[in-house]
CSV table of C-alpha atoms and ligand atoms in Angstrom, one decimal:
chain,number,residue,atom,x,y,z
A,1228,UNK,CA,-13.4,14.8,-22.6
A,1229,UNK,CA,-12.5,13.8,-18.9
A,1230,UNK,CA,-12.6,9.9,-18.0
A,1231,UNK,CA,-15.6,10.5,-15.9
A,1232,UNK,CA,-17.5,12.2,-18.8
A,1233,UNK,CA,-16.5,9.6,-21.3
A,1234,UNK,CA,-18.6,6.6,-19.1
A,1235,UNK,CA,-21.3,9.5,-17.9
A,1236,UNK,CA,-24.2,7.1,-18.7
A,1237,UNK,CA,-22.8,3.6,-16.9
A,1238,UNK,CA,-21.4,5.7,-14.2
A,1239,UNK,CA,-24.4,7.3,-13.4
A,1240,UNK,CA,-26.7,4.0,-13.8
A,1241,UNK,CA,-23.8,2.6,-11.0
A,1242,UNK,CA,-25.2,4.9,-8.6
A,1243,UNK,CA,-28.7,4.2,-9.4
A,1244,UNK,CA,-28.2,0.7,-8.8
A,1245,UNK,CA,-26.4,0.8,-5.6
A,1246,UNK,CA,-29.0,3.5,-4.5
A,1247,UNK,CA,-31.8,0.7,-5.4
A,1248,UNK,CA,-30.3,-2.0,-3.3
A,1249,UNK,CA,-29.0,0.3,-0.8
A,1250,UNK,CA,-25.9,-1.9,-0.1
A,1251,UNK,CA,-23.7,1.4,-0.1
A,1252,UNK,CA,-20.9,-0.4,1.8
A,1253,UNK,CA,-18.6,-3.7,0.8
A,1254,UNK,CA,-20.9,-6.2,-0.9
A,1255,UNK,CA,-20.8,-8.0,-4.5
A,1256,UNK,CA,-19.9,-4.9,-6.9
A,1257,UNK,CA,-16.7,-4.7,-3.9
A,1258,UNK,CA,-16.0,-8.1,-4.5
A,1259,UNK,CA,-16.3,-8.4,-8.1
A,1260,UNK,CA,-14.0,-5.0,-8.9
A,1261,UNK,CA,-11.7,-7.0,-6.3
A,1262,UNK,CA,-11.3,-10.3,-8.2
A,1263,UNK,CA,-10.9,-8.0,-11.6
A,1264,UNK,CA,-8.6,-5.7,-10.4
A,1265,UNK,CA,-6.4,-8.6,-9.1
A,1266,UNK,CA,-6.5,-10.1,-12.3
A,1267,UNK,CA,-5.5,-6.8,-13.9
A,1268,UNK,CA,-2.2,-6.5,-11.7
A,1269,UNK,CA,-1.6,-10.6,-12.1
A,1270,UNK,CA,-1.8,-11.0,-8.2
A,1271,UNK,CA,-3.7,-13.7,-6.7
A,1272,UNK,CA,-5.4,-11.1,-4.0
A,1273,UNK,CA,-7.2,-7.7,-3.8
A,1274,UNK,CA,-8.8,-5.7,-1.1
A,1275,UNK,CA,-10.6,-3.1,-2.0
A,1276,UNK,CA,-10.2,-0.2,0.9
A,1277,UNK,CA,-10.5,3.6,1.7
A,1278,UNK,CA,-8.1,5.5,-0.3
A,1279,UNK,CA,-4.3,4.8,-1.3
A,1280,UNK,CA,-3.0,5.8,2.3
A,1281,UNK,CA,-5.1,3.8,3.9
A,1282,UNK,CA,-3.9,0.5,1.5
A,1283,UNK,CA,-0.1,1.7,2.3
A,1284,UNK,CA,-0.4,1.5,5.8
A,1285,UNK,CA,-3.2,-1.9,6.0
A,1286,UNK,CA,-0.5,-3.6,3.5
A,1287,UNK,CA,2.6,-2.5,6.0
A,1288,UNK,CA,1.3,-3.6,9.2
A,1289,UNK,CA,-0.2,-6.6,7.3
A,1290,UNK,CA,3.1,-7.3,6.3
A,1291,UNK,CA,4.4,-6.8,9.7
A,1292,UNK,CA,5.8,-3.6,10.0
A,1293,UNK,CA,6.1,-3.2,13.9
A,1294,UNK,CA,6.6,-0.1,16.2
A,1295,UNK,CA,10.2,0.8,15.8
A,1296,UNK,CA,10.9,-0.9,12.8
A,1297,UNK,CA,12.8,1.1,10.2
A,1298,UNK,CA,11.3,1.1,6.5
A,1299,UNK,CA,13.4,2.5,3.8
A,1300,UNK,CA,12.1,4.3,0.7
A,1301,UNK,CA,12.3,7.9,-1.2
A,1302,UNK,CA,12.4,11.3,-0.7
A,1303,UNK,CA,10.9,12.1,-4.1
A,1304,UNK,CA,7.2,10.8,-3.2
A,1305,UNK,CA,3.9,12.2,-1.7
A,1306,UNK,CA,3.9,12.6,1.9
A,1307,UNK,CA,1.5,9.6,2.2
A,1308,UNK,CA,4.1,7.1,1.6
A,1309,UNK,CA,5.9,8.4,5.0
A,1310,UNK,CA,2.9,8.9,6.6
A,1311,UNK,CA,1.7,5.1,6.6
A,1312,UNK,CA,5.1,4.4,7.6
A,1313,UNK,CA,5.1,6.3,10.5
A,1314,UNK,CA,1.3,5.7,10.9
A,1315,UNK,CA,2.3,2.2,11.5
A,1316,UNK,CA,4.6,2.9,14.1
A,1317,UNK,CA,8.1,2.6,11.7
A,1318,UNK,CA,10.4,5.0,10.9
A,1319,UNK,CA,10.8,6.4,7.1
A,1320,UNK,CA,14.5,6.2,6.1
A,1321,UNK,CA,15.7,7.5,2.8
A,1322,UNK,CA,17.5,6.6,0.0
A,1323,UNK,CA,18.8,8.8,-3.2
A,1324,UNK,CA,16.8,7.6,-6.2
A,1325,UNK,CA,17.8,7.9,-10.0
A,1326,UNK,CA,18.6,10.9,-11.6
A,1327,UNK,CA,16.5,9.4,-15.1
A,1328,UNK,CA,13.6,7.6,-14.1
A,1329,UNK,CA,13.2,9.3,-10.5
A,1330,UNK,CA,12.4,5.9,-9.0
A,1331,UNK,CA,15.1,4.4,-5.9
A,1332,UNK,CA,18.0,4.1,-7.2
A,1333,UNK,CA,19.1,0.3,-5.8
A,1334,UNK,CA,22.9,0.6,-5.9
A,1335,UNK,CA,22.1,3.5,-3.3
A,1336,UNK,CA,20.2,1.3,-1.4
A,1337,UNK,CA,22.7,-1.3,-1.8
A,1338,UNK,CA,25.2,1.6,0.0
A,1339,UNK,CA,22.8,2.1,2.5
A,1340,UNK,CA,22.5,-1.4,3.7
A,1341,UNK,CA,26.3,-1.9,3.5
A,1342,UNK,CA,28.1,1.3,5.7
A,1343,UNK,CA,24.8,2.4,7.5
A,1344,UNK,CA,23.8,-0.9,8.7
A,1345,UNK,CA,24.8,-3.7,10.8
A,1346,UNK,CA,23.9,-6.9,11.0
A,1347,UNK,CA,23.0,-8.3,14.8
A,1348,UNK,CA,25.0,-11.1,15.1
A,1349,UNK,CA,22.5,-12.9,17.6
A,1350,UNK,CA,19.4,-12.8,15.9
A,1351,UNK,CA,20.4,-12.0,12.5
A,1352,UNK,CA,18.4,-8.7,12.6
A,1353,UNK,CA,19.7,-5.9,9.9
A,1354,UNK,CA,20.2,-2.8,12.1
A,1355,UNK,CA,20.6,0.5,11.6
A,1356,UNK,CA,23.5,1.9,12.6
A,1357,UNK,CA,22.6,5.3,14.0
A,1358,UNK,CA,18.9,4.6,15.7
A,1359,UNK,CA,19.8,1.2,16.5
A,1360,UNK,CA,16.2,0.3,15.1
A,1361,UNK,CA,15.3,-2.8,13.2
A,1362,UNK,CA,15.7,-2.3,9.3
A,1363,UNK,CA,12.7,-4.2,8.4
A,1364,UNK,CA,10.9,-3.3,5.0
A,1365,UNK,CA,11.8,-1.4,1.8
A,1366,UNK,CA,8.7,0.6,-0.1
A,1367,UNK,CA,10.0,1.6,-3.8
A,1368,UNK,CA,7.4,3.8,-5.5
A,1369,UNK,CA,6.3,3.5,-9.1
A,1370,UNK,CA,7.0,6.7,-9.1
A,1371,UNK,CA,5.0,9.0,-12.5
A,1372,UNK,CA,3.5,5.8,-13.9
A,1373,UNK,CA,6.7,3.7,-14.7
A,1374,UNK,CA,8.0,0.8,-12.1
A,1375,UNK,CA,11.4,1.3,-10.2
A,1376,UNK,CA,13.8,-1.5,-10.4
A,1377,UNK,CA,12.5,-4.1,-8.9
A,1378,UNK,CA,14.8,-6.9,-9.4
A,1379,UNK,CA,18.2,-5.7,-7.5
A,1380,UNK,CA,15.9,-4.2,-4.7
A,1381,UNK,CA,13.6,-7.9,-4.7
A,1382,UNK,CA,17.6,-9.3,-4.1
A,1383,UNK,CA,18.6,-6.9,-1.6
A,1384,UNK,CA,15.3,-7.8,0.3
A,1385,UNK,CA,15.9,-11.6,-0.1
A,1386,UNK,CA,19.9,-11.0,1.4
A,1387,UNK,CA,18.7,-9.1,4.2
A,1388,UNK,CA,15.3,-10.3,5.0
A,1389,UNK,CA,13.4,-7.4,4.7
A,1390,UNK,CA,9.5,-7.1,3.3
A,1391,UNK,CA,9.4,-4.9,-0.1
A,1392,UNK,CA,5.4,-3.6,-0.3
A,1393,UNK,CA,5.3,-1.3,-3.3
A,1394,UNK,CA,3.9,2.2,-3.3
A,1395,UNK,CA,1.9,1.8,-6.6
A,1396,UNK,CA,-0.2,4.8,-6.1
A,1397,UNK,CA,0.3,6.5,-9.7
A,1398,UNK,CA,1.3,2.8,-11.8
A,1399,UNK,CA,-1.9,1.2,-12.4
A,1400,UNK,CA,-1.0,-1.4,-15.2
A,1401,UNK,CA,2.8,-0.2,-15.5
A,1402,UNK,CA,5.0,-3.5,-16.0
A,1403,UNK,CA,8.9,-3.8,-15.4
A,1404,UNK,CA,10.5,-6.9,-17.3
A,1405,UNK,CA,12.2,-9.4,-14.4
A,1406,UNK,CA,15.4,-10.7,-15.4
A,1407,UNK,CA,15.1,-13.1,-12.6
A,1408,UNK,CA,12.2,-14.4,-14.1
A,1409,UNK,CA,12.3,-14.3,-17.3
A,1410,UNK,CA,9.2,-11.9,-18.0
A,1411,UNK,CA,6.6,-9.3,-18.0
A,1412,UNK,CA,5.5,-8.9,-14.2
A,1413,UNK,CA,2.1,-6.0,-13.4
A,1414,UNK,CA,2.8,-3.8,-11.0
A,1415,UNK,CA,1.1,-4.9,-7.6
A,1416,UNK,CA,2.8,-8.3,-8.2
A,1417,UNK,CA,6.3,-8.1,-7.4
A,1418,UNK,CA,6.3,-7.3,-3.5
A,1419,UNK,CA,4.8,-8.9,-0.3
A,1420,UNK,CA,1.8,-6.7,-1.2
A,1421,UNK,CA,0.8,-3.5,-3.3
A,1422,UNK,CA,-1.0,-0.1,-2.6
A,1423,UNK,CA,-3.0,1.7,-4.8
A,1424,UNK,CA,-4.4,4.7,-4.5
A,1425,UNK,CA,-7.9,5.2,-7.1
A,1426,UNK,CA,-8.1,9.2,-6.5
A,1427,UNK,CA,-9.8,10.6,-9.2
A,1428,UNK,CA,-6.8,12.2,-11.0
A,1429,UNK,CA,-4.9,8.6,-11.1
A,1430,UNK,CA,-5.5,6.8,-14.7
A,1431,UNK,CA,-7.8,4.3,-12.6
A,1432,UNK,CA,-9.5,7.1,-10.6
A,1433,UNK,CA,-12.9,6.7,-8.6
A,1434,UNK,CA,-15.6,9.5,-8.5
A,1435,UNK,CA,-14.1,10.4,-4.3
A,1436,UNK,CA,-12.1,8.5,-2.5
A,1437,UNK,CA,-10.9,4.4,-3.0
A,1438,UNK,CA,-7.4,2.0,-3.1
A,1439,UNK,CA,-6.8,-1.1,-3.0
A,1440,UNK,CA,-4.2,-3.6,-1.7
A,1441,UNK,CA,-2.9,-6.4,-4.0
A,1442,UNK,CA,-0.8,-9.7,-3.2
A,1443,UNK,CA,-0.1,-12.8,-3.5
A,1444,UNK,CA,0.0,-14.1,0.1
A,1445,UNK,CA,-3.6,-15.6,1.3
A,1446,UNK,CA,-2.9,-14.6,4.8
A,1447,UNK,CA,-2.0,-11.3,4.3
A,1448,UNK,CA,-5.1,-10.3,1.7
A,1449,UNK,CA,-7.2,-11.7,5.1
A,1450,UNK,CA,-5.8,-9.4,7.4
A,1451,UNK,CA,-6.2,-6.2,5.2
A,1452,UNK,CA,-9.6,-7.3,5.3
A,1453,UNK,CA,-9.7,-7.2,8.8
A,1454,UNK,CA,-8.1,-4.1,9.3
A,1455,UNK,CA,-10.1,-2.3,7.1
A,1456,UNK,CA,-13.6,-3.5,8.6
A,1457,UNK,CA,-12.6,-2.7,12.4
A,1458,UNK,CA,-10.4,-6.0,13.0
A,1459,UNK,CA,-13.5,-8.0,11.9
A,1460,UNK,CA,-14.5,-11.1,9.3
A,1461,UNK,CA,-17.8,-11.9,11.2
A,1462,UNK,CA,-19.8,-8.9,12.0
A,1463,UNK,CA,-19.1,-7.8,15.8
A,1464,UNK,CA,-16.5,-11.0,16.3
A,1465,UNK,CA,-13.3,-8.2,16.4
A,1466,UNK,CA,-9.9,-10.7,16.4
A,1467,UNK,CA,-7.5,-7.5,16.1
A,1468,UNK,CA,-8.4,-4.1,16.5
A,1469,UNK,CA,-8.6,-2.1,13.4
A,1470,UNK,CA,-9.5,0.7,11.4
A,1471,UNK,CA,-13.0,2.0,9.1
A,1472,UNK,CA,-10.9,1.8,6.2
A,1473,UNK,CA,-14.0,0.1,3.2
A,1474,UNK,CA,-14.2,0.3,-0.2
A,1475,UNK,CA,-17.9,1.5,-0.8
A,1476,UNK,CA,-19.7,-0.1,-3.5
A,1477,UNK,CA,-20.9,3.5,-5.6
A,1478,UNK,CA,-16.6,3.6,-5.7
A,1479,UNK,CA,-16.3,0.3,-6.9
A,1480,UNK,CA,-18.9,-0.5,-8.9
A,1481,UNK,CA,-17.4,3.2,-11.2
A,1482,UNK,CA,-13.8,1.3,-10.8
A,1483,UNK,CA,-15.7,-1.3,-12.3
A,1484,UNK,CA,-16.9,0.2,-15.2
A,1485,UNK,CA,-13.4,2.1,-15.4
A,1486,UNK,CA,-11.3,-1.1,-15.0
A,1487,UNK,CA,-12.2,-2.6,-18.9
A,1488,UNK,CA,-11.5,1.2,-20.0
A,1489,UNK,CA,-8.3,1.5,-18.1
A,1490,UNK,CA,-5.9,-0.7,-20.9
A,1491,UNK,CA,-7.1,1.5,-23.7
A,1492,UNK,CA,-7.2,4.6,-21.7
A,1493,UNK,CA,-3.6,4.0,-21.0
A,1494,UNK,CA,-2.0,3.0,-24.0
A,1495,UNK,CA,-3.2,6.6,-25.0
A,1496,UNK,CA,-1.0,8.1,-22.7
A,1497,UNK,CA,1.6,6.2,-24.0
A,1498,UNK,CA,0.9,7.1,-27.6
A,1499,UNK,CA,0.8,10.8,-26.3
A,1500,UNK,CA,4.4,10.6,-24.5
A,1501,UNK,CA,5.6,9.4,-27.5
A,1502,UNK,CA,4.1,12.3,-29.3
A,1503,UNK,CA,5.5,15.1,-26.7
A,1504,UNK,CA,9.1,13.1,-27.5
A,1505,UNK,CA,8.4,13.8,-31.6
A,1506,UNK,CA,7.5,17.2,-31.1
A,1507,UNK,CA,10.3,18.2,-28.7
A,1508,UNK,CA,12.8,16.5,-30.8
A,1509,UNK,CA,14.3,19.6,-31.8
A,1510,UNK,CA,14.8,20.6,-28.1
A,1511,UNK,CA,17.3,18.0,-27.2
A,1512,UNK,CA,19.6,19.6,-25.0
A,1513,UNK,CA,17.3,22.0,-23.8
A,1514,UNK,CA,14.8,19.9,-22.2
A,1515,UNK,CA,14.9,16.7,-20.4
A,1516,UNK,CA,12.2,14.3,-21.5
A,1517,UNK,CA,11.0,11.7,-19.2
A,1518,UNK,CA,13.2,8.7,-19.6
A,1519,UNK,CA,11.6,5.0,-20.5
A,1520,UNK,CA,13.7,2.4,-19.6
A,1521,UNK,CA,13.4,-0.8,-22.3
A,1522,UNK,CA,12.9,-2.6,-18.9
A,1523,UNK,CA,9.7,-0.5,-18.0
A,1524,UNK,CA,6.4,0.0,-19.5
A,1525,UNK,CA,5.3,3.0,-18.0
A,1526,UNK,CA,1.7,4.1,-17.9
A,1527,UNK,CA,2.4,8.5,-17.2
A,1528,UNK,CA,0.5,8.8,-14.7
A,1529,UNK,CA,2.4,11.8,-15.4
A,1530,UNK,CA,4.5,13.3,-18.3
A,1531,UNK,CA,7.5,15.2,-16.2
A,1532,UNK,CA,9.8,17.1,-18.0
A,1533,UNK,CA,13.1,18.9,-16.5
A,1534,UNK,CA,14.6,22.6,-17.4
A,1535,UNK,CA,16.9,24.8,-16.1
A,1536,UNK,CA,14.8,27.7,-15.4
A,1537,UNK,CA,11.3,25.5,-14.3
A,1538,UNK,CA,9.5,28.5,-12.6
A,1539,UNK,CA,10.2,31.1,-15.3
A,1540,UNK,CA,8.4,28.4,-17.4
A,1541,UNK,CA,5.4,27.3,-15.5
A,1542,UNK,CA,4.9,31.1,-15.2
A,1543,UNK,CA,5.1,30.9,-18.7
A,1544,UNK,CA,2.8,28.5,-19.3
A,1545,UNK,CA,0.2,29.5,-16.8
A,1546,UNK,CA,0.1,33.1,-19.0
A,1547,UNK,CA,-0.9,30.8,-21.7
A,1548,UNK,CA,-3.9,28.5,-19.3
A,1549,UNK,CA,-1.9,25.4,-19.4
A,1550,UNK,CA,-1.9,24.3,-16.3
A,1551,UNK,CA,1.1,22.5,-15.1
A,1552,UNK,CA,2.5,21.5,-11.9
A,1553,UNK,CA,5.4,20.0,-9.6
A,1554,UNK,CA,5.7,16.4,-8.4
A,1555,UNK,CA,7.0,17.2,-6.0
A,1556,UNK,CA,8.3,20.9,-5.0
A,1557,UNK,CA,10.0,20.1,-1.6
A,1558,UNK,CA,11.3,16.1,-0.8
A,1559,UNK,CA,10.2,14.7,2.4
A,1560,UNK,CA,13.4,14.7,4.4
A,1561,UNK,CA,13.0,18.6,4.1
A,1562,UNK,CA,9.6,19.0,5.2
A,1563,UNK,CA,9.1,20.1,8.4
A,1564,UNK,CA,7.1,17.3,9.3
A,1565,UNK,CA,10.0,15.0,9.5
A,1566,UNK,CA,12.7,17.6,10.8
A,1567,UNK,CA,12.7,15.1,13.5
A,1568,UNK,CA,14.1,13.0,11.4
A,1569,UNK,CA,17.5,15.3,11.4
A,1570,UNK,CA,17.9,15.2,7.6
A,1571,UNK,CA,19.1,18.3,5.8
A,1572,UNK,CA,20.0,20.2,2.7
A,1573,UNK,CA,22.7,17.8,0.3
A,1574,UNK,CA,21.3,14.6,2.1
A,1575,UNK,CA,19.6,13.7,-1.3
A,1576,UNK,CA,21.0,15.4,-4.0
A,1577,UNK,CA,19.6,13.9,-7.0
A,1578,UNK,CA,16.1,14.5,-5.7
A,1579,UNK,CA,16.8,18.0,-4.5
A,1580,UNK,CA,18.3,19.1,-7.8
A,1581,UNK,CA,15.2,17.3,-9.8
A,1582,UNK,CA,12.7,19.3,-7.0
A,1583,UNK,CA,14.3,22.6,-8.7
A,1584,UNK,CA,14.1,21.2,-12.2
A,1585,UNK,CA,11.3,19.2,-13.1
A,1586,UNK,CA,7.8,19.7,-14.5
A,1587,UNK,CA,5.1,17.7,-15.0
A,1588,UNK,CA,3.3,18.9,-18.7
A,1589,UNK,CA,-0.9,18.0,-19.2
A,1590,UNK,CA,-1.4,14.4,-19.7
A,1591,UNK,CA,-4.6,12.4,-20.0
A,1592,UNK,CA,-5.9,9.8,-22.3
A,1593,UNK,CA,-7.9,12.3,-23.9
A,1594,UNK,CA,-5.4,15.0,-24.5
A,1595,UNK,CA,-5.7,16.1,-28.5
A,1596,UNK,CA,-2.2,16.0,-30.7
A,1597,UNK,CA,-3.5,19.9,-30.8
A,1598,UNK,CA,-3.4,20.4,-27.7
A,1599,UNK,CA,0.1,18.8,-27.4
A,1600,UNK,CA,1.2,21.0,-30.4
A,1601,UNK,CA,0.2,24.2,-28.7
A,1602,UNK,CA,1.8,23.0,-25.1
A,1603,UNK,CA,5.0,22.6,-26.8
A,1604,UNK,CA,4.9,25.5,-28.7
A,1605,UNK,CA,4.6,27.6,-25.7
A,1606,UNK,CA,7.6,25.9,-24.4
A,1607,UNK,CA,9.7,26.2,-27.0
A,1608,UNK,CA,9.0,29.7,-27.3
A,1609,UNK,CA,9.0,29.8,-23.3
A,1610,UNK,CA,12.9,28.7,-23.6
A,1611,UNK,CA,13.4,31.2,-26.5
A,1612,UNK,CA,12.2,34.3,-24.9
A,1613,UNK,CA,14.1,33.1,-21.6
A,1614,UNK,CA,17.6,32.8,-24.0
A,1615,UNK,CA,17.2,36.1,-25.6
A,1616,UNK,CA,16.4,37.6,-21.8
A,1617,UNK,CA,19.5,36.2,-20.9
A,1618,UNK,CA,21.4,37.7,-24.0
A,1619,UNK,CA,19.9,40.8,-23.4
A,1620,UNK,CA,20.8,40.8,-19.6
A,1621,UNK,CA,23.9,40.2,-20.6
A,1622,UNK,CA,24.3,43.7,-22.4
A,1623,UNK,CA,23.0,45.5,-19.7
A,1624,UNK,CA,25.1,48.1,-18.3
A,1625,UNK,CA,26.0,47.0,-14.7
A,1626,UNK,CA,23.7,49.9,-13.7
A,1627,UNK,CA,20.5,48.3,-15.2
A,1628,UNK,CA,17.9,47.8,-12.7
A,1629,UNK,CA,17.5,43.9,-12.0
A,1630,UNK,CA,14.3,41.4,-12.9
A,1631,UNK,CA,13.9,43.0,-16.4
A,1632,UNK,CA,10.4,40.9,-18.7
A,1633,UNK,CA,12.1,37.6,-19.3
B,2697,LIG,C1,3.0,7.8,-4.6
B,2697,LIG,C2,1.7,7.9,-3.8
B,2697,LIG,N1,1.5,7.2,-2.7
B,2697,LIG,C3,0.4,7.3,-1.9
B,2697,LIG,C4,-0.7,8.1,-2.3
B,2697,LIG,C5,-1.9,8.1,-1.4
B,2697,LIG,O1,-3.1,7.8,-2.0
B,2697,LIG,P1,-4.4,8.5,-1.5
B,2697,LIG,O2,-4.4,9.9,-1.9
B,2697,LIG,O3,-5.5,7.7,-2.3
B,2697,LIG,O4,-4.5,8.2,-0.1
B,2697,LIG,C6,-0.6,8.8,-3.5
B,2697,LIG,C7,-1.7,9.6,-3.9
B,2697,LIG,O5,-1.6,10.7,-4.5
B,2697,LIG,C8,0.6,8.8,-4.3
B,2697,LIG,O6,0.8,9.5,-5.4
């Protein structure tokens, strides 16, 4: 049963209530998911606003991201990273990420820093080299549920004085062990300040559109809650100018209700990765399975795996109504939104080679071990049919028309 289905009842009696008091926008059931989703991700602050993009680009210029400024993160993300980037007048930059956990890889970023920046010796600005532009923030992204390595990119940041806001879109509750300080730390409580995105899909998902910004710096919570209520505290007393960028109350008041199901809900995803590893055991080799790092505690958001021959296998799969798909198909320096950018082909190859490769397999709290079985099974003999193709190709005369069933 979906998420939604599972809280039918309280869901529905949300909407009721809201509909009784008609405070549809901002109000106590904002508030209160606020102080509890804070609590969830340790931080001191939450601000409820309009969706995940909306809490990316509030958290940058909150920050203070300015026009110009150049803000390094990953190719291997959804376009709404760049976008509130650029959305706040920056620049995306990229850097390579890891070829196990898909997350930044910080030595890269270490490289990047060291030969394609400069430091301006008068006001101690990091520069980059090309553009000439300030090198102001860093935004790593949580990328599939599990937290990238926070700790060597938190140093970088503190060497070169740039803000780190962290792209925690798909990592509600993921935690990453800090060496630096000796434990556990909640994603949305390592950087300046955190996005999150509450689309339905994600494991905390509203019933439409909601996200949330998450820090620990009072100062920076109040201006997300100007900019997302038009530059305003005090109705029609406007100190900035900003954006219609709320939180209604229907959304939070289901986020609510979702919240207290949301540590159960995902500890079942992580019994159910675990599963997929025990039943693709005998595939080692053949399949790469998402890789945990004992540093991480990843919530799969997604469960990606990565094959040689992904499209003959989603093809596969799809002939058999299991519905997979590809996070994410094309990276962002090769999109044509950001040819601008004058990136091409070979600039990133770990993410380029993952974009061929990887595959993201059914996974939900309330997916069956039955299910799993069968998904796995159609895999396994997805790879099967695919090696005898290839046998058989093999023995084809040259002759042999091409693009024979495999
Ligand atoms: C990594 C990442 N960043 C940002 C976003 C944007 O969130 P939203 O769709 O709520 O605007 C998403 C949503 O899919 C995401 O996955």
């Amino acid at each position: 049963m979906a998420p939604h289905l599972e809280l039918e009842e309280e869901l529905v009696s949300v909407f009721r209530s809201v509909l009784r008091t008609a405070g549809f926008v901002g109000g106590p059931m904002v508030e209160e998911f606020e102080r509890e989703f804070a609590q969830f991700c340790e931080a001191e602050y939450c601000v409820g606003v309009g969706n995940g993009t909306d809490a990316l680009r509030f958290a940058l210029i909150a920050a203070g991201i300015q026009k110009g400024d150049t803000v390094v993160t990953v190719p291997n993300t959804f376009i709404a990273t760049t976008e509130a980037i650029s959305q706040t007048g920056g620049r995306p930059d990229f850097v390579d990420v890891e070829e196990r956990t898909y997350n930044m890889d910080a030595w890269k970023l270490h490289e990047y820093f060291e030969t394609q920046c400069c430091l301006d010796r008068g006001t101690g600005k990091l520069l980059n080299r090309k553009t000439g532009s300030r090198v102001a923030g860093i935004v790593p992204v949580h990328l599939y549920g599990q937290m990238a390595d926070m700790d060597p990119i938190l140093e970088l940041a503190e060497r070169y004085k740039l803000l780190v806001i962290e792209d925690a879109c798909q990592a509600h509750g993921a935690s990453y062990f800090s060496r630096r300080e000796n434990r556990w730390k909640k994603a949305g409580s390592m950087g300046v300040a955190a996005a999150f995105s509450f689309y339905p899909g994600k494991n905390l998902g509203a019933c439409g559109e909601a996200g949330a910004v998450t820090t620990n710096d009072p100062m920076l919570a109040r201006k997300v809650r100007m900019l997302r209520d038009h530059g305003q505290l005090q109705k029609y007393r406007h100190e900035i100018e900003g954006y219609n960028g709320r939180l209604d109350a229907i959304q939070a008041g289901i986020l609510q209700a979702k919240l207290k199901c949301l540590p159960r809900w995902n500890q079942k995803r992580r019994t159910n990765a675990r599963r997929y590893g025990e039943l693709f055991r005998s595939q080692a080799g053949r399949i790469i399975l998402p890789f945990e790092s004992h540093r991480t505690k990843s919530v799969y958001h997604l469960y990606v795996i990565r094959v040689k021959n992904r499209d003959y296998l989603q093809a596969h799969l799809a002939q058999a109504n299991i519905t997979t798909q590809v996070h994410y198909p094309t990276p962002l320096h090769l999109q044509k939104a950001y040819a601008t950018l004058g990136y091409k082909e070979g600039d990133f190859p770990v993410t380029e080679k993952a974009a061929e490769e990887i595959l993201s397999l059914p996974m939900y709290p309330q997916l069956e071990h039955c299910q799993q079985k069968r998904i796995v099974q159609e895999v396994i003999s997805s790879l099967a049919a695919e090696t005898v193709g290839t046998r058989n190709r093999n023995l084809i005369p040259a002759t042999a028309s091409e693009g024979r069933a495999d």
